[in-house]
Amino acid sequence: LCDRHPTLRRFVYASSAEIYRHGAELPSLVGEDHPVDLSGDMPQRLRDRVEADLMVCARAGLCRSELMVLRFAELLAPDSGSQLADYLGSRVCLRAIGFDPMIEVISIDDAVRATLAAVRSHAQGVVNVPGADVLPLSVAIEKAGRRELLLPDPAVSVLYGARALARGTEFAWRMSRWRFRWGGTLDGERARRVLGYTPQVRVDFAAVARAGSPYQPVGAMVRMSRSTRPPCRWHASSPAPQTRQLRQQPPSKIHDGPTSFLPRNTSLRG
């Protein structure tokens, strides 16, 4: 589409650092050449992000337009689709025993500044966009004013699955398991060099937690859909006007016309 468009000369894709693979054997400082998670058992939501990111990267150098992929740290804000925001929306945050990873989040202000710098730049390729907050998960829970509970990993997965079914929330331990075990920090050297970007605005964890979960509970969604449903004009005891007219017509008029399935003068008695 960029090649065929007469005036489009630059394309900036907003990706996410969630696509990076995490593990004990991988470095904690994540650069642009860090391995991407291509495991076969990843959630579909994460798989879609990986495929979209790699699709844009594959077009680099093959089209006339300038392409840049921004891989943002997690945008921690209500109604942003953040897994961590939903995680901190609970009064009690479950954490796997023996793991306290380093997490990195970015504010909306910093994300906007990085996007504008990328649009105005002529650089190409992949750029990590770090945030100003890098801290252990336990400290993030404390800043949000929540209590933590340490449990074995299988128990955490089961309980968060039950929470998603009961409240309609979207936090999935399966999607964040490796990140909440090993963690990682984005290397922002290339963003500073080619975009002149450095994170400046810190996230207010308490404000994000007070906003609650960014997803509506299932019961609230059902009540909202029922309350906003437009009233029906016709009740079961009162047929629609077309049905009334059809009942008032004689049988010959009902079965005789351009939409009739029976030929003219055909007897239904055989």
Short mmCIF file of C-alpha atoms in Angstrom, two decimals:
data_model
loop_
_atom_site.label_atom_id
_atom_site.label_comp_id
_atom_site.label_asym_id
_atom_site.label_seq_id
_atom_site.Cartn_x
_atom_site.Cartn_y
_atom_site.Cartn_z
CA LEU A 1 0.00 0.00 0.00
CA CYS A 2 2.87 2.39 0.77
CA ASP A 3 4.45 1.69 -2.63
CA ARG A 4 1.22 2.36 -4.50
CA HIS A 5 0.29 5.50 -2.57
CA PRO A 6 1.41 8.65 -4.43
CA THR A 7 2.31 10.75 -1.37
CA LEU A 8 2.98 8.29 1.48
CA ARG A 9 6.73 8.22 2.05
CA ARG A 10 7.10 7.08 5.67
CA PHE A 11 5.42 4.35 7.73
CA VAL A 12 5.86 4.05 11.52
CA TYR A 13 4.47 0.92 13.16
CA ALA A 14 3.78 0.93 16.92
CA SER A 15 4.74 -2.51 18.18
CA SER A 16 5.35 -3.80 21.70
CA ALA A 17 8.28 -5.21 23.65
CA GLU A 18 5.97 -8.07 24.69
CA ILE A 19 7.07 -9.93 21.57
CA TYR A 20 10.57 -10.51 23.00
CA ARG A 21 11.39 -13.91 24.46
CA HIS A 22 12.29 -14.17 28.14
CA GLY A 23 14.24 -16.90 29.85
CA ALA A 24 17.00 -17.72 32.29
CA GLU A 25 19.48 -18.26 29.45
CA LEU A 26 18.79 -14.87 27.79
CA PRO A 27 20.30 -11.49 28.75
CA SER A 28 18.22 -9.17 30.90
CA LEU A 29 19.20 -6.13 28.80
CA VAL A 30 16.99 -6.39 25.72
CA GLY A 31 18.34 -4.89 22.50
CA GLU A 32 16.76 -4.66 19.08
CA ASP A 33 18.47 -7.93 18.08
CA HIS A 34 17.02 -9.84 21.05
CA PRO A 35 15.22 -13.08 20.07
CA VAL A 36 11.50 -12.78 19.36
CA ASP A 37 9.14 -15.27 20.95
CA LEU A 38 8.13 -17.73 18.21
CA SER A 39 7.07 -20.63 20.43
CA GLY A 40 4.14 -22.67 19.22
CA ASP A 41 2.16 -22.54 22.48
CA MET A 42 2.00 -18.74 22.81
CA PRO A 43 -1.46 -17.12 23.19
CA GLN A 44 -3.13 -16.00 19.98
CA ARG A 45 -3.16 -12.36 21.07
CA LEU A 46 0.62 -12.38 21.42
CA ARG A 47 1.06 -14.37 18.22
CA ASP A 48 -0.83 -11.71 16.27
CA ARG A 49 1.50 -9.00 17.58
CA VAL A 50 4.58 -11.02 16.64
CA GLU A 51 3.29 -11.69 13.13
CA ALA A 52 2.39 -8.04 12.53
CA ASP A 53 5.79 -6.85 13.76
CA LEU A 54 7.75 -9.32 11.63
CA MET A 55 5.58 -8.59 8.59
CA VAL A 56 6.55 -4.92 8.71
CA CYS A 57 10.21 -5.77 9.32
CA ALA A 58 10.21 -8.10 6.30
CA ARG A 59 9.21 -5.19 4.03
CA ALA A 60 12.19 -3.06 5.07
CA GLY A 61 14.41 -2.46 2.06
CA LEU A 62 11.82 -3.86 -0.36
CA CYS A 63 9.64 -0.78 -0.72
CA ARG A 64 10.30 2.85 -1.50
CA SER A 65 8.79 4.12 1.75
CA GLU A 66 10.79 4.58 4.93
CA LEU A 67 9.79 1.97 7.53
CA MET A 68 10.32 2.16 11.29
CA VAL A 69 9.10 -0.23 13.97
CA LEU A 70 8.80 1.13 17.51
CA ARG A 71 8.81 -1.55 20.19
CA PHE A 72 7.38 0.20 23.24
CA ALA A 73 7.76 -0.81 26.85
CA GLU A 74 4.42 -1.68 28.43
CA LEU A 75 2.12 1.34 28.37
CA LEU A 76 0.74 1.40 31.90
CA ALA A 77 -2.53 3.31 31.79
CA PRO A 78 -6.24 2.53 32.20
CA ASP A 79 -8.09 1.46 29.05
CA SER A 80 -4.81 0.82 27.22
CA GLY A 81 -5.04 -2.97 27.06
CA SER A 82 -2.12 -3.28 29.46
CA GLN A 83 -1.82 -6.66 31.13
CA LEU A 84 0.00 -5.09 34.06
CA ALA A 85 -2.73 -2.47 34.57
CA ASP A 86 -5.30 -5.24 34.79
CA TYR A 87 -2.98 -7.17 37.11
CA LEU A 88 -2.68 -4.20 39.49
CA GLY A 89 -6.44 -3.66 39.35
CA SER A 90 -6.91 -6.45 41.92
CA ARG A 91 -6.70 -5.76 45.63
CA VAL A 92 -4.46 -8.81 46.02
CA CYS A 93 -1.79 -9.50 43.38
CA LEU A 94 -0.59 -13.09 43.10
CA ARG A 95 3.08 -13.70 42.45
CA ALA A 96 4.99 -16.90 41.77
CA ILE A 97 7.22 -18.07 44.62
CA GLY A 98 10.92 -17.43 44.03
CA PHE A 99 10.53 -14.82 41.27
CA ASP A 100 10.60 -11.03 41.51
CA PRO A 101 11.43 -9.81 37.98
CA MET A 102 12.37 -6.34 36.83
CA ILE A 103 9.58 -4.73 34.84
CA GLU A 104 9.63 -1.62 32.68
CA VAL A 105 6.67 0.62 31.93
CA ILE A 106 6.23 3.76 29.87
CA SER A 107 3.89 6.71 30.36
CA ILE A 108 1.50 8.05 27.73
CA ASP A 109 3.48 11.30 27.49
CA ASP A 110 6.73 9.50 26.69
CA ALA A 111 5.01 7.22 24.17
CA VAL A 112 3.60 10.24 22.34
CA ARG A 113 6.98 12.00 22.30
CA ALA A 114 8.70 8.92 20.88
CA THR A 115 6.03 8.51 18.19
CA LEU A 116 6.30 12.14 17.08
CA ALA A 117 10.09 11.89 16.98
CA ALA A 118 9.83 8.77 14.81
CA VAL A 119 7.40 10.44 12.40
CA ARG A 120 9.69 13.44 11.96
CA SER A 121 12.86 11.36 11.59
CA HIS A 122 14.26 9.74 8.44
CA ALA A 123 15.85 6.80 10.26
CA GLN A 124 14.65 3.28 9.53
CA GLY A 125 14.59 -0.09 11.25
CA VAL A 126 13.62 -1.33 14.70
CA VAL A 127 13.88 0.95 17.73
CA ASN A 128 13.21 0.03 21.35
CA VAL A 129 11.31 2.69 23.28
CA PRO A 130 12.04 2.37 27.02
CA GLY A 131 10.17 3.96 29.90
CA ALA A 132 11.30 5.96 32.91
CA ASP A 133 10.18 3.33 35.44
CA VAL A 134 12.28 0.17 35.89
CA LEU A 135 11.54 -1.62 39.15
CA PRO A 136 10.89 -5.06 40.64
CA LEU A 137 7.37 -6.43 40.38
CA SER A 138 7.03 -6.46 44.18
CA VAL A 139 7.83 -2.74 44.32
CA ALA A 140 5.26 -2.01 41.61
CA ILE A 141 2.64 -3.84 43.67
CA GLU A 142 3.62 -1.82 46.74
CA LYS A 143 3.49 1.50 44.84
CA ALA A 144 0.05 0.61 43.58
CA GLY A 145 -1.12 0.13 47.16
CA ARG A 146 -1.91 -3.55 46.65
CA ARG A 147 -1.11 -6.61 48.71
CA GLU A 148 0.82 -9.51 47.24
CA LEU A 149 0.40 -13.21 47.85
CA LEU A 150 3.11 -15.71 46.96
CA LEU A 151 1.90 -19.02 45.53
CA PRO A 152 3.29 -21.82 43.35
CA ASP A 153 3.16 -21.08 39.64
CA PRO A 154 0.42 -23.64 38.78
CA ALA A 155 -1.85 -22.22 41.50
CA VAL A 156 -1.35 -18.67 40.22
CA SER A 157 -2.35 -19.76 36.70
CA VAL A 158 -5.54 -21.49 37.92
CA LEU A 159 -6.64 -18.61 40.14
CA TYR A 160 -6.14 -15.95 37.48
CA GLY A 161 -8.03 -18.11 35.00
CA ALA A 162 -10.96 -18.27 37.44
CA ARG A 163 -10.74 -14.49 37.95
CA ALA A 164 -10.98 -13.88 34.22
CA LEU A 165 -14.10 -16.05 33.98
CA ALA A 166 -15.77 -14.50 37.04
CA ARG A 167 -15.03 -10.82 36.38
CA GLY A 168 -14.58 -10.69 32.62
CA THR A 169 -11.03 -9.36 32.94
CA GLU A 170 -8.38 -10.00 30.34
CA PHE A 171 -5.21 -10.55 32.37
CA ALA A 172 -3.82 -13.98 31.45
CA TRP A 173 -1.03 -15.50 33.49
CA ARG A 174 -0.21 -17.68 30.50
CA MET A 175 0.51 -14.58 28.45
CA SER A 176 2.69 -12.88 31.08
CA ARG A 177 4.22 -15.90 32.81
CA TRP A 178 7.76 -15.68 31.44
CA ARG A 179 7.86 -11.91 31.73
CA PHE A 180 6.71 -12.14 35.36
CA ARG A 181 9.41 -14.72 36.08
CA TRP A 182 12.54 -13.46 34.32
CA GLY A 183 11.73 -9.90 33.28
CA GLY A 184 13.99 -7.64 31.24
CA THR A 185 14.96 -4.05 30.55
CA LEU A 186 14.96 -2.38 27.13
CA ASP A 187 18.19 -0.95 25.78
CA GLY A 188 17.31 2.61 24.76
CA GLU A 189 20.65 3.55 23.21
CA ARG A 190 19.38 3.48 19.62
CA ALA A 191 16.29 5.53 20.51
CA ARG A 192 18.52 8.17 22.07
CA ARG A 193 20.92 8.18 19.11
CA VAL A 194 18.54 8.20 16.12
CA LEU A 195 15.43 9.81 17.65
CA GLY A 196 16.89 11.94 20.41
CA TYR A 197 14.45 10.27 22.80
CA THR A 198 15.02 9.66 26.51
CA PRO A 199 12.19 8.80 28.94
CA GLN A 200 11.21 11.66 31.24
CA VAL A 201 7.74 11.11 32.72
CA ARG A 202 7.19 8.53 35.44
CA VAL A 203 4.01 6.51 35.87
CA ASP A 204 1.70 7.09 38.83
CA PHE A 205 1.11 3.48 39.91
CA ALA A 206 -1.39 4.46 42.60
CA ALA A 207 -3.54 6.36 40.09
CA VAL A 208 -3.55 3.40 37.70
CA ALA A 209 -4.55 1.07 40.52
CA ARG A 210 -7.33 3.41 41.68
CA ALA A 211 -8.74 3.42 38.18
CA GLY A 212 -9.34 -0.30 38.62
CA SER A 213 -9.42 -2.91 35.91
CA PRO A 214 -9.64 -1.45 32.39
CA TYR A 215 -12.18 -4.14 31.43
CA GLN A 216 -15.86 -4.24 32.29
CA PRO A 217 -17.06 -7.23 34.34
CA VAL A 218 -19.31 -9.63 32.45
CA GLY A 219 -22.37 -8.79 34.58
CA ALA A 220 -21.94 -5.06 33.99
CA MET A 221 -21.58 -5.62 30.26
CA VAL A 222 -24.82 -7.65 30.19
CA ARG A 223 -26.70 -5.03 32.21
CA MET A 224 -25.35 -2.23 30.01
CA SER A 225 -26.35 -4.01 26.80
CA ARG A 226 -29.85 -4.62 28.14
CA SER A 227 -30.33 -1.04 29.35
CA THR A 228 -29.12 0.48 26.08
CA ARG A 229 -31.07 -1.88 23.84
CA PRO A 230 -33.70 0.08 21.82
CA PRO A 231 -37.32 -0.83 22.64
CA CYS A 232 -39.02 -3.19 20.24
CA ARG A 233 -41.96 -1.72 18.33
CA TRP A 234 -43.80 -5.01 17.88
CA HIS A 235 -44.70 -7.50 20.58
CA ALA A 236 -45.37 -11.19 20.17
CA SER A 237 -49.11 -10.57 20.51
CA SER A 238 -49.03 -7.82 17.88
CA PRO A 239 -47.77 -9.01 14.46
CA ALA A 240 -45.82 -6.74 12.17
CA PRO A 241 -47.65 -4.78 9.45
CA GLN A 242 -46.40 -7.12 6.71
CA THR A 243 -47.85 -10.11 8.55
CA ARG A 244 -51.16 -8.34 9.04
CA GLN A 245 -51.43 -7.53 5.35
CA LEU A 246 -50.50 -11.09 4.43
CA ARG A 247 -53.21 -12.54 6.69
CA GLN A 248 -55.84 -10.17 5.28
CA GLN A 249 -55.19 -11.29 1.70
CA PRO A 250 -57.06 -14.27 0.25
CA PRO A 251 -55.11 -17.49 -0.37
CA SER A 252 -55.04 -16.89 -4.12
CA LYS A 253 -53.19 -13.62 -3.57
CA ILE A 254 -50.72 -15.19 -1.18
CA HIS A 255 -49.58 -17.96 -3.53
CA ASP A 256 -50.09 -16.17 -6.82
CA GLY A 257 -47.50 -13.59 -7.75
CA PRO A 258 -43.94 -13.07 -8.95
CA THR A 259 -42.52 -14.66 -5.77
CA SER A 260 -44.84 -17.68 -5.76
CA PHE A 261 -43.23 -21.11 -5.72
CA LEU A 262 -46.31 -22.70 -7.30
CA PRO A 263 -47.32 -22.24 -10.93
CA ARG A 264 -50.60 -20.56 -11.72
CA ASN A 265 -53.79 -22.73 -11.36
CA THR A 266 -51.94 -25.47 -9.44
CA SER A 267 -54.05 -27.34 -6.87
CA LEU A 268 -52.53 -27.97 -3.46
CA ARG A 269 -54.60 -31.15 -3.07
CA GLY A 270 -52.66 -33.01 -5.75
#
